[in-house]
Each structure stands twice: as structure tokens, then as C-alpha cells.
Short mmCIF file of C-alpha atoms in Angstrom, two decimals:
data_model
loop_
_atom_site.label_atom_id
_atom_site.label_comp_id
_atom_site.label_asym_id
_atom_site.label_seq_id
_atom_site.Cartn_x
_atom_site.Cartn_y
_atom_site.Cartn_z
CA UNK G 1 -204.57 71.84 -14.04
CA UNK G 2 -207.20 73.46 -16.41
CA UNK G 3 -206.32 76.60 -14.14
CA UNK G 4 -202.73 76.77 -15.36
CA UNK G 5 -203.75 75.85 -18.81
CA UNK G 6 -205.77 78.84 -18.70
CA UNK G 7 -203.17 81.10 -17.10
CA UNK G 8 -200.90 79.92 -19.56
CA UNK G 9 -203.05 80.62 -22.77
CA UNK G 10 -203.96 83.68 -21.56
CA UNK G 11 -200.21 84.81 -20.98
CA UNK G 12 -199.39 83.92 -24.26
CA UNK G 13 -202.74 85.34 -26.37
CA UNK G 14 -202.27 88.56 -23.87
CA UNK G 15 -205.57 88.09 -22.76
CA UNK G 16 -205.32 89.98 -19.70
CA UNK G 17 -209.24 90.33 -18.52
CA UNK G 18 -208.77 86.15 -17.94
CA UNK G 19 -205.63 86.50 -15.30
CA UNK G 20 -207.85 89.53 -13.88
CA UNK G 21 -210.21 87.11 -13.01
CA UNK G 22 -210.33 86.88 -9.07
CA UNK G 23 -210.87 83.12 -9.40
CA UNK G 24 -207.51 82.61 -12.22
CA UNK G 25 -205.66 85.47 -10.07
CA UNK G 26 -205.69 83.85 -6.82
CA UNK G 27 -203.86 81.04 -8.16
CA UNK G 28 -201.56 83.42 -9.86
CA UNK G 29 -201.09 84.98 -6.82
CA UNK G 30 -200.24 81.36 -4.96
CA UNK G 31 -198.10 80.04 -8.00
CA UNK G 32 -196.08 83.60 -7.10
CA UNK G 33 -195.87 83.15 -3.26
CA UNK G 34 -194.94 79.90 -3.40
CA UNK G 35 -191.98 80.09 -5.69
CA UNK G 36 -190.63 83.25 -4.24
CA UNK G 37 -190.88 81.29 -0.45
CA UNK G 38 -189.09 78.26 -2.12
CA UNK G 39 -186.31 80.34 -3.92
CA UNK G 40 -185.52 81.90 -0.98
CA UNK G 41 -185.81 79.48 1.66
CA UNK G 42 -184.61 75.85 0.64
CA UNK G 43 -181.28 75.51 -1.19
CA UNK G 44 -182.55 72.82 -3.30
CA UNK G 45 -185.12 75.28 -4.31
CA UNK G 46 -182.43 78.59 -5.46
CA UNK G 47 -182.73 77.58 -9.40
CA UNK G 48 -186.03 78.95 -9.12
CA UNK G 49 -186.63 82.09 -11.19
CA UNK G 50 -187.40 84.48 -9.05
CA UNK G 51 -186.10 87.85 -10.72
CA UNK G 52 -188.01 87.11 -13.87
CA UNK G 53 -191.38 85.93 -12.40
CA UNK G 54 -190.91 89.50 -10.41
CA UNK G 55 -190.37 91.35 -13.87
CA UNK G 56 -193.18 89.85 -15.44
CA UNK G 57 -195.33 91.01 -12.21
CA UNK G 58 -194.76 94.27 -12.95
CA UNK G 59 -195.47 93.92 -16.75
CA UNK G 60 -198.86 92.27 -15.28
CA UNK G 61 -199.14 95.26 -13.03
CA UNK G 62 -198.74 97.43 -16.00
CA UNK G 63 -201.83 95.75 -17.69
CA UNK G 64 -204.12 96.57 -14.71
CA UNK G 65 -203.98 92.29 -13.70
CA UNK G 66 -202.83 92.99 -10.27
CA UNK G 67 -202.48 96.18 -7.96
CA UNK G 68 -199.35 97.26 -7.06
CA UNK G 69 -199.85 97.34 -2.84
CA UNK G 70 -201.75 93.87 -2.31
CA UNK G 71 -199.32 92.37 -4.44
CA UNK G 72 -195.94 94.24 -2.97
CA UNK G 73 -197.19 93.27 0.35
CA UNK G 74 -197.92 89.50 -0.58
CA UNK G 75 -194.62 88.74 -2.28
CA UNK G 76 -192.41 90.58 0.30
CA UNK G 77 -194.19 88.00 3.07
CA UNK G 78 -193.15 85.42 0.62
CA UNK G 79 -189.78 86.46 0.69
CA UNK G 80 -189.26 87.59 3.68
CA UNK G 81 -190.72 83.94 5.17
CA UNK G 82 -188.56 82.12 2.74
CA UNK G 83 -185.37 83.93 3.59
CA UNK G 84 -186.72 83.39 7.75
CA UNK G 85 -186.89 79.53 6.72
CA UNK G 86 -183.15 79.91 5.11
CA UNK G 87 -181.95 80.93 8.57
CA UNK G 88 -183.59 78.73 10.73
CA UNK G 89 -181.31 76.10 8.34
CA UNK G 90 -178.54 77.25 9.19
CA UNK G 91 -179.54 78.34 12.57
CA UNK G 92 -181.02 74.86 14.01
CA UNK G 93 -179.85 72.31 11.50
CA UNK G 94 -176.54 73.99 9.85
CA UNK G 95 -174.98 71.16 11.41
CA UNK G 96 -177.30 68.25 10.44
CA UNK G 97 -176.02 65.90 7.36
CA UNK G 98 -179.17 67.01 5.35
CA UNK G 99 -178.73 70.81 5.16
CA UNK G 100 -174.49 70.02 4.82
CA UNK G 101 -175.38 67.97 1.65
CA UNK G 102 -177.47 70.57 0.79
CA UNK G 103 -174.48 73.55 0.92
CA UNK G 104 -172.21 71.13 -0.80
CA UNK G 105 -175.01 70.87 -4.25
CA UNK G 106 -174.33 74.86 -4.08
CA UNK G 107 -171.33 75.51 -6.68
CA UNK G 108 -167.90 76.66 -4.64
CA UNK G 109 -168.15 80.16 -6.24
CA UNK G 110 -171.45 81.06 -4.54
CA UNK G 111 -169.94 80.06 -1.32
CA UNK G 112 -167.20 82.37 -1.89
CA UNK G 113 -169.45 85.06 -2.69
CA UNK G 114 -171.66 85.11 0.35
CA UNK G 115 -169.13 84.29 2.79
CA UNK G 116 -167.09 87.24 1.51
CA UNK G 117 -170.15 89.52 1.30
CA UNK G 118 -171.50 88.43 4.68
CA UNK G 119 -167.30 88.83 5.91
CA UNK G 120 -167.39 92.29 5.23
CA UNK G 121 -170.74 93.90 5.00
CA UNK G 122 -172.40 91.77 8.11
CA UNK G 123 -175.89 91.98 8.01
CA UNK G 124 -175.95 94.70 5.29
CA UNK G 125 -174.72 91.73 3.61
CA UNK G 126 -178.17 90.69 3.28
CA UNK G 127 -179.33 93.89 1.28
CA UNK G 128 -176.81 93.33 -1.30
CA UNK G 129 -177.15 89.91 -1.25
CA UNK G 130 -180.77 90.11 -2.14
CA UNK G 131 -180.62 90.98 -5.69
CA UNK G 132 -177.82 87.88 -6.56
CA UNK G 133 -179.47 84.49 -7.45
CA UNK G 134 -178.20 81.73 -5.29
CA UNK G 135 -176.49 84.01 -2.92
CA UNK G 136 -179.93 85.38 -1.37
CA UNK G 137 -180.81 82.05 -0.57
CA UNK G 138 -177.60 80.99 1.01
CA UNK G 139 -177.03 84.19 2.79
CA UNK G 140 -179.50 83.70 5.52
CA UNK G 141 -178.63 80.16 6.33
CA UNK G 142 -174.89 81.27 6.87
CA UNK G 143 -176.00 84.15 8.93
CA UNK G 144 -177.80 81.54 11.34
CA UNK G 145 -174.92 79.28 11.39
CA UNK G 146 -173.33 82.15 12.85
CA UNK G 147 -175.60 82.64 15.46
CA UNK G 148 -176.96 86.09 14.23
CA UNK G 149 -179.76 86.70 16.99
CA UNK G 150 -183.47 86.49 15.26
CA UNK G 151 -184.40 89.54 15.97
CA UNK G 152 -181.77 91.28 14.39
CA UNK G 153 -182.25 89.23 11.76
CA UNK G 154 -185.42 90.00 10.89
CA UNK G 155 -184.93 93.42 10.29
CA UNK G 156 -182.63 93.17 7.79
CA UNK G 157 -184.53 89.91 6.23
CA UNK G 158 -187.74 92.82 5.68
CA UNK G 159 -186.23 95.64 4.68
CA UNK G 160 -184.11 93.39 2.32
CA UNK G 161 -187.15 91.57 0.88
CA UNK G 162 -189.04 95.16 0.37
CA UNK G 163 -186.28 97.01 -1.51
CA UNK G 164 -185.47 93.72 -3.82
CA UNK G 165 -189.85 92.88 -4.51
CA UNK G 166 -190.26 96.48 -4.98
CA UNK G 167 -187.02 97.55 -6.96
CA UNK G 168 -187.86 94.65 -9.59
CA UNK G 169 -191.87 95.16 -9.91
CA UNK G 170 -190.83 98.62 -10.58
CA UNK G 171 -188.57 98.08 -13.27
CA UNK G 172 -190.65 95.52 -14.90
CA UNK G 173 -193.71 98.29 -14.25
CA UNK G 174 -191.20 100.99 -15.63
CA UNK G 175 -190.11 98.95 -18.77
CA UNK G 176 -193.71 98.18 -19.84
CA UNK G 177 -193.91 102.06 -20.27
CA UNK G 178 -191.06 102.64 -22.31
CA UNK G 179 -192.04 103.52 -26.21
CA UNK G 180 -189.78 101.05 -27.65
CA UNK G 181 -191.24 98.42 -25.55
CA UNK G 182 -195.00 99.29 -26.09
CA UNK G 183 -194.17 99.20 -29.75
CA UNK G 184 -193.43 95.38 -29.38
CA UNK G 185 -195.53 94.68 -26.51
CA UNK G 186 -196.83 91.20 -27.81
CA UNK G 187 -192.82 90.22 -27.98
CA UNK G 188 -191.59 91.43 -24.86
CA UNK G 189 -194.66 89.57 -22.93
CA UNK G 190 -193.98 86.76 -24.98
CA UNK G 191 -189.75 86.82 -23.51
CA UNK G 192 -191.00 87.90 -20.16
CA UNK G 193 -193.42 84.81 -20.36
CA UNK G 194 -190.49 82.08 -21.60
CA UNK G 195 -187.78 83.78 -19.83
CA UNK G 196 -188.95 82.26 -15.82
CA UNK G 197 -189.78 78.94 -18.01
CA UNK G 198 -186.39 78.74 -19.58
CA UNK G 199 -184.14 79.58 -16.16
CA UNK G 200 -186.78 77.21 -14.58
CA UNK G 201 -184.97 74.39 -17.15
CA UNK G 202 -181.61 75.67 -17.30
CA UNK G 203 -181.39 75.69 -12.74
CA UNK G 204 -182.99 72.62 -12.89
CA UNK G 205 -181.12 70.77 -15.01
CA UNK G 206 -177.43 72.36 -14.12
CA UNK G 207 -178.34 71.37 -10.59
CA UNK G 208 -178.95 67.73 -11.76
CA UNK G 209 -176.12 67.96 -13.99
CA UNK G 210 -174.04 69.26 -10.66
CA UNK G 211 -175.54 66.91 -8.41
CA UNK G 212 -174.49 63.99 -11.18
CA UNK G 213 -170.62 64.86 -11.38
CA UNK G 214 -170.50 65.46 -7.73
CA UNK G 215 -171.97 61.51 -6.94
CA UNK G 216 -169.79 60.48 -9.98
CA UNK G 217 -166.49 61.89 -8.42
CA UNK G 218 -167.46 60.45 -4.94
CA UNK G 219 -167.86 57.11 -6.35
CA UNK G 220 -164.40 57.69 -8.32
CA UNK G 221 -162.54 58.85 -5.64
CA UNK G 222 -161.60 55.93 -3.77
CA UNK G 223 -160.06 54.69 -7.52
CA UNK G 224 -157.88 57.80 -7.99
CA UNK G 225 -160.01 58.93 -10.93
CA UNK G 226 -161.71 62.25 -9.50
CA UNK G 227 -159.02 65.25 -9.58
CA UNK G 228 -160.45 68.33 -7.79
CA UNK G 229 -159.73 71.77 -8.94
CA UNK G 230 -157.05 73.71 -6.77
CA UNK G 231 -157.92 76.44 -4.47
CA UNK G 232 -157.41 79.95 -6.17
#
């Protein structure tokens, strides 16, 4: 704990020689992996902000904290693990009451979404699907309910987890660069700082909020009181 309470001060005093500290920047490093492997592997886990925390690594990158290799490579094994673990979901236990609780938590929309994107882009699906929030996570564990083969798979799981870690490093590299940014560095660290923190609350609690209306209707329904929104 007095780790993170260091990592956290020094984030917000922009004290960047403390996160370069190998001993504070292997736990950045681990707090990174970790959430990136969770976002993209367990449903349960795709409130987790993984498009900011990437930003911010690039912002951190900008500041000399991390190097831009070692950490590309260690967050696209995050991912690209993660997104393996999403599959083997669907592909071994799609059918299991856990993981179909677990697809039912999802909103309908996001359903829509990857089943339509997976419908008519197959595994290119997967690129594309990368870069959405919810939909990268629930991607691979329709593509192993539908018995996509592993190894073909896995390409697309890489190369998919490469372009999206390096795409948004880059931009949060690129926008640390920009003039107008510099000129209100101590803000924009501070927003890139809150914003993983505040979509961190906001997924959390809509998915206890979703989770709470869904166990309210199923204890309603039997009375006549739970009226389900009509197909589109």
C-alpha cells in the first residue's frame, strides 16, 4: 500500500524521477499488466479503463518513466493473454451457467455490436473490435463459441493487441508533444491521472447498477411487474 500511495503522490505532484524508480516502476508496470489482462479477458472485468491507463502510458513515456519497447512488448502480452483467456470462455465454458450469466450482465447493445462486427468482418472482426470498450472483451469469447480454431485465433488476437497498445501509447506519446498541451502540462496529467479513476467508478458502478435492475426484474417477473423493451 505505501507503494501506491507513492505512485499516486507522485502522479499528482508530477514527480516523475519517483515512478522512474525501478523499485515504484515495477509495480507500475504490474498494476498495468494486470488491468489490461483483466479488461480483456473476464467479462466481469470490461469496465476496466483500459484506453485511458494506455494514454497516460504514453504521457509517462513522454516524461522518460518508461521506454517505449519493454513497455509495448509487456502490455501487448497482457492483452493479447487476456483476449486468449476471453476465448477459451467462450471456447470451453460458453456453455456453462457461469460464463452465460456473465454475457447476460453485458448490456444488449454490445451484443449487437460484436455479433454484427464478428457477422461480417470474421476474424478481422477482432482488429476493429479492439479499439471499442466492452466489445474487445466480448469479441473473443464469441469467436470461441464458434469454434474459431486456436491457432487462427491467435494471429489475429496479436496483431490486434499490437496495433490497439501501440496506436494508443502513440497518441498519448504524440499529445504530450503538442504546444498547447505542454503549455498546460500539470492539467492534462492531472485529467489523464483522474480520467482511468473516474471510468474505473462510472463501469463499476453502472455494472452494479445493471446487475441490480436485472435481479430486480427477475424477481418481478413472475408478478407481471418487469416489462422488457421490444426488439428493434
Amino acid at each position: 500500500m505505501a507503494v501506491l500511495n507513492d505512485i499516486f503522490h507522485a502522479l499528482w505532484q508530477h514527480d516523475f524521477s519517483v515512478l522512474a524508480d525501478p523499485k515504484v516502476l515495477w509495480v507500475v508496470y504490474t498494476i498495468l499488466f494486470v488491468t489490461l489482462f483483466l479488461e480483456n479477458g473476464l467479462l466481469p472485468a470490461s469496465f476496466l479503463p483500459g484506453d485511458s491507463l494506455l494514454l497516460l502510458t504514453g504521457a509517462l513515456i513522454a516524461k522518460g518513466v518508461m521506454s517505449f519497447i519493454p513497455t509495448l512488448i509487456i502490455l501487448v502480452i497482457a492483452a493479447s493473454l487476456g483476449c486468449w483467456l476471453s476465448y477459451i470462455q467462450g471456447r470451453w465454458l460458453g456453455h456453462t451457467k457461469l460464463v452465460k450469466g456473465w454475457l447476460l450482465q453485458l448490456p444488449a447493445h454490445y451484443h449487437q455490436r460484436a455479433h454484427e462486427l464478428f457477422t461480417k468482418h470474421g476474424l478481422m472482426a477482432l482488429l476493429i473490435g479492439r479499439f471499442l470498450a466492452f466489445v474487445r472483451t466480448l469479441l473473443p469469447t464469441i469467436a470461441g463459441i464458434s469454434g474459431l480454431s486456436n491457432a487462427r485465433f491467435q494471429l489475429f488476437n496479436w496483431l490486434s493487441a499490437l496495433l490497439w497498445v501501440g496506436v494508443v501509447i502513440s497518441l498519448g506519446f504524440a499529445l504530450s508533444h503538442i504546444p498547447v498541451v505542454k503549455r498546460h502540462e500539470d492539467q492534462v496529467m492531472a485529467g489523464l491521472m483522474i480520467l482511468p479513476v473516474l471510468l474505473l467508478v462510472l463501469g463499476l458502478t453502472g455494472a452494479l447498477l445493471m446487475v441490480w435492475k436485472k435481479r430486480k426484474c427477475k424477481s418481478t417477473l413472475s408478478a407481471g411487474k418487469c416489462k422488457t423493451k421490444p426488439a428493434e
